[in-house]
Amino acid sequence: MDSDLLKRTKNSRQRDLVLRILRSSKDHPTAESIYLEARKTIPSISLGTVYRNLNHLRDEGRIRELSYGKGISHFDGELREHHHVRCIACGSVADVPCVVPRPFIEEVQAQTRFQIHSVRLEFIGLCGTCERLSEEKGPRPETARE
Amino acid sequence: MDSDLLKRTKNSRQRDLVLRILRSSKDHPTAESIYLEARKTIPSISLGTVYRNLNHLRDEGRIRELSYGKGISHFDGELREHHHVRCIACGSVADVPCVVPRPFIEEVQAQTRFQIHSVRLEFIGLCGTCERLSEEKGPRPETARE
DNA sequence: CTAACTGCAAAGTTTTTGCAATTGC
DNA sequence: GCAATTGCAAAAACTTTGCAGTTAG
């Protein structure tokens, strides 16, 4: 909850690195995996610093935080509107370049009297690989975790 | 990861109570608030039991688990398709009774080669009350947390 | 009977935070 | 200089789990 709008921001190698890793990564890494990647460049970087920077960048609106199942957050360096598909079986996440139509959003605004800033759309299912696996093993119930 | 499909299920006062609380609640309570509510009826119920039952009910597909920000999961006893708006300022969540059109989903299936089971759509913005408050105080940057 | 379920408490995971030292502007 | 940032380690927050006793079918 660090929303001091007066506080001026300073550059640091650590913060730049975290952002660079996020921007150049095709998937949606967790704090832990960003940390591991960052250590290749700054071996002394700490996990706490990675978390602080991710929160800072998110609060500035320079990255997005996505949270799926239980604990872990994933981060996304791509700011243009896009959405995700997630595989319930293996946990993989892929981008879907679709856009939620304006009129749809306006209808929801009217219905809910919310002023809507952004939309998160997530498709949940089985990726090609896991689908094949589950056919081999025979069908089994999938958890409905979101 | 308790996907034993052979295991038969038994009724218990505790499980029934958790489900009843969830079904009768208009909002989307957390494990903690379900626990507090449940203690009014079964004072000896434990938080661990609430968690175990929520996971069990979710695995059976009788409730849905939603996860927003960092750690906390919310649970939803309504299974018919519906979606949510969430206020970034106060954290409140409301239902949106809209439906994602079939053709839209089919297009995503074709694009991604995922077999899609469900869709989660979340609108993020400011509720009426918080919007009014932020106008009074003058505009301020909103966090982009999802 | 017996496998599922419970309460309790301890352990696990992920994230935040206090502190003293360092660094960017 | 001085406040923002860092590394470290301890704490916090949320959830899961082991165990021994209880209960539903």
PDB file of N, CA, C and O in Angstrom, chain B residues 39-63:
ATOM      1  N   ARG B  39     -18.489 -20.577  13.062  1.00  0.00           N
ATOM      2  CA  ARG B  39     -18.352 -20.744  14.511  1.00  0.00           C
ATOM      3  C   ARG B  39     -19.607 -20.346  15.278  1.00  0.00           C
ATOM      4  O   ARG B  39     -19.799 -20.795  16.408  1.00  0.00           O
ATOM      5  N   LYS B  40     -20.440 -19.521  14.633  1.00  0.00           N
ATOM      6  CA  LYS B  40     -21.693 -19.162  15.300  1.00  0.00           C
ATOM      7  C   LYS B  40     -22.584 -20.394  15.452  1.00  0.00           C
ATOM      8  O   LYS B  40     -23.397 -20.472  16.358  1.00  0.00           O
ATOM      9  N   THR B  41     -22.444 -21.341  14.544  1.00  0.00           N
ATOM     10  CA  THR B  41     -23.278 -22.540  14.590  1.00  0.00           C
ATOM     11  C   THR B  41     -22.548 -23.725  15.233  1.00  0.00           C
ATOM     12  O   THR B  41     -23.105 -24.449  16.043  1.00  0.00           O
ATOM     13  N   ILE B  42     -21.298 -23.908  14.836  1.00  0.00           N
ATOM     14  CA  ILE B  42     -20.493 -24.983  15.420  1.00  0.00           C
ATOM     15  C   ILE B  42     -19.236 -24.348  16.012  1.00  0.00           C
ATOM     16  O   ILE B  42     -18.219 -24.223  15.328  1.00  0.00           O
ATOM     17  N   PRO B  43     -19.299 -23.939  17.272  1.00  0.00           N
ATOM     18  CA  PRO B  43     -18.207 -23.158  17.843  1.00  0.00           C
ATOM     19  C   PRO B  43     -16.867 -23.901  17.833  1.00  0.00           C
ATOM     20  O   PRO B  43     -15.813 -23.269  17.801  1.00  0.00           O
ATOM     21  N   SER B  44     -16.916 -25.222  17.783  1.00  0.00           N
ATOM     22  CA  SER B  44     -15.657 -25.973  17.858  1.00  0.00           C
ATOM     23  C   SER B  44     -15.010 -26.171  16.486  1.00  0.00           C
ATOM     24  O   SER B  44     -13.937 -26.753  16.381  1.00  0.00           O
ATOM     25  N   ILE B  45     -15.672 -25.709  15.420  1.00  0.00           N
ATOM     26  CA  ILE B  45     -15.118 -25.957  14.082  1.00  0.00           C
ATOM     27  C   ILE B  45     -13.750 -25.293  13.954  1.00  0.00           C
ATOM     28  O   ILE B  45     -13.508 -24.236  14.526  1.00  0.00           O
ATOM     29  N   SER B  46     -12.866 -25.946  13.228  1.00  0.00           N
ATOM     30  CA  SER B  46     -11.524 -25.367  13.112  1.00  0.00           C
ATOM     31  C   SER B  46     -11.281 -24.804  11.720  1.00  0.00           C
ATOM     32  O   SER B  46     -11.926 -25.210  10.744  1.00  0.00           O
ATOM     33  N   LEU B  47     -10.345 -23.877  11.661  1.00  0.00           N
ATOM     34  CA  LEU B  47     -10.029 -23.246  10.388  1.00  0.00           C
ATOM     35  C   LEU B  47      -9.532 -24.282   9.388  1.00  0.00           C
ATOM     36  O   LEU B  47      -9.872 -24.244   8.203  1.00  0.00           O
ATOM     37  N   GLY B  48      -8.744 -25.229   9.867  1.00  0.00           N
ATOM     38  CA  GLY B  48      -8.251 -26.298   9.005  1.00  0.00           C
ATOM     39  C   GLY B  48      -9.382 -27.062   8.349  1.00  0.00           C
ATOM     40  O   GLY B  48      -9.320 -27.392   7.159  1.00  0.00           O
ATOM     41  N   THR B  49     -10.422 -27.323   9.097  1.00  0.00           N
ATOM     42  CA  THR B  49     -11.579 -28.032   8.561  1.00  0.00           C
ATOM     43  C   THR B  49     -12.277 -27.203   7.492  1.00  0.00           C
ATOM     44  O   THR B  49     -12.703 -27.733   6.467  1.00  0.00           O
ATOM     45  N   VAL B  50     -12.379 -25.919   7.731  1.00  0.00           N
ATOM     46  CA  VAL B  50     -12.987 -25.049   6.727  1.00  0.00           C
ATOM     47  C   VAL B  50     -12.181 -25.113   5.436  1.00  0.00           C
ATOM     48  O   VAL B  50     -12.733 -25.313   4.352  1.00  0.00           O
ATOM     49  N   TYR B  51     -10.878 -24.992   5.543  1.00  0.00           N
ATOM     50  CA  TYR B  51     -10.045 -25.083   4.350  1.00  0.00           C
ATOM     51  C   TYR B  51     -10.202 -26.432   3.666  1.00  0.00           C
ATOM     52  O   TYR B  51     -10.339 -26.514   2.449  1.00  0.00           O
ATOM     53  N   ARG B  52     -10.176 -27.501   4.447  1.00  0.00           N
ATOM     54  CA  ARG B  52     -10.303 -28.821   3.832  1.00  0.00           C
ATOM     55  C   ARG B  52     -11.627 -28.961   3.110  1.00  0.00           C
ATOM     56  O   ARG B  52     -11.688 -29.491   2.001  1.00  0.00           O
ATOM     57  N   ASN B  53     -12.677 -28.441   3.696  1.00  0.00           N
ATOM     58  CA  ASN B  53     -13.981 -28.557   3.053  1.00  0.00           C
ATOM     59  C   ASN B  53     -14.102 -27.671   1.830  1.00  0.00           C
ATOM     60  O   ASN B  53     -14.693 -28.075   0.824  1.00  0.00           O
ATOM     61  N   LEU B  54     -13.542 -26.491   1.893  1.00  0.00           N
ATOM     62  CA  LEU B  54     -13.581 -25.637   0.714  1.00  0.00           C
ATOM     63  C   LEU B  54     -12.842 -26.305  -0.447  1.00  0.00           C
ATOM     64  O   LEU B  54     -13.335 -26.329  -1.573  1.00  0.00           O
ATOM     65  N   ASN B  55     -11.695 -26.868  -0.156  1.00  0.00           N
ATOM     66  CA  ASN B  55     -10.954 -27.541  -1.221  1.00  0.00           C
ATOM     67  C   ASN B  55     -11.730 -28.740  -1.754  1.00  0.00           C
ATOM     68  O   ASN B  55     -11.777 -28.971  -2.966  1.00  0.00           O
ATOM     69  N   HIS B  56     -12.316 -29.468  -0.851  1.00  0.00           N
ATOM     70  CA  HIS B  56     -13.088 -30.628  -1.249  1.00  0.00           C
ATOM     71  C   HIS B  56     -14.261 -30.238  -2.149  1.00  0.00           C
ATOM     72  O   HIS B  56     -14.466 -30.820  -3.220  1.00  0.00           O
ATOM     73  N   LEU B  57     -15.010 -29.245  -1.700  1.00  0.00           N
ATOM     74  CA  LEU B  57     -16.171 -28.796  -2.480  1.00  0.00           C
ATOM     75  C   LEU B  57     -15.739 -28.254  -3.835  1.00  0.00           C
ATOM     76  O   LEU B  57     -16.407 -28.453  -4.848  1.00  0.00           O
ATOM     77  N   ARG B  58     -14.608 -27.569  -3.845  1.00  0.00           N
ATOM     78  CA  ARG B  58     -14.112 -27.053  -5.116  1.00  0.00           C
ATOM     79  C   ARG B  58     -13.726 -28.209  -6.040  1.00  0.00           C
ATOM     80  O   ARG B  58     -14.057 -28.210  -7.216  1.00  0.00           O
ATOM     81  N   ASP B  59     -13.048 -29.204  -5.491  1.00  0.00           N
ATOM     82  CA  ASP B  59     -12.632 -30.327  -6.322  1.00  0.00           C
ATOM     83  C   ASP B  59     -13.830 -31.098  -6.871  1.00  0.00           C
ATOM     84  O   ASP B  59     -13.768 -31.658  -7.960  1.00  0.00           O
ATOM     85  N   GLU B  60     -14.900 -31.123  -6.121  1.00  0.00           N
ATOM     86  CA  GLU B  60     -16.125 -31.751  -6.598  1.00  0.00           C
ATOM     87  C   GLU B  60     -16.859 -30.864  -7.594  1.00  0.00           C
ATOM     88  O   GLU B  60     -17.862 -31.283  -8.159  1.00  0.00           O
ATOM     89  N   GLY B  61     -16.416 -29.608  -7.715  1.00  0.00           N
ATOM     90  CA  GLY B  61     -17.090 -28.682  -8.624  1.00  0.00           C
ATOM     91  C   GLY B  61     -18.351 -28.079  -8.028  1.00  0.00           C
ATOM     92  O   GLY B  61     -19.165 -27.533  -8.764  1.00  0.00           O
ATOM     93  N   ARG B  62     -18.502 -28.144  -6.698  1.00  0.00           N
ATOM     94  CA  ARG B  62     -19.728 -27.616  -6.118  1.00  0.00           C
ATOM     95  C   ARG B  62     -19.616 -26.141  -5.747  1.00  0.00           C
ATOM     96  O   ARG B  62     -20.618 -25.485  -5.472  1.00  0.00           O
ATOM     97  N   ILE B  63     -18.418 -25.631  -5.716  1.00  0.00           N
ATOM     98  CA  ILE B  63     -18.208 -24.196  -5.505  1.00  0.00           C
ATOM     99  C   ILE B  63     -17.043 -23.762  -6.401  1.00  0.00           C
ATOM    100  O   ILE B  63     -16.343 -24.594  -6.962  1.00  0.00           O
TER     101      ILE B  63
END
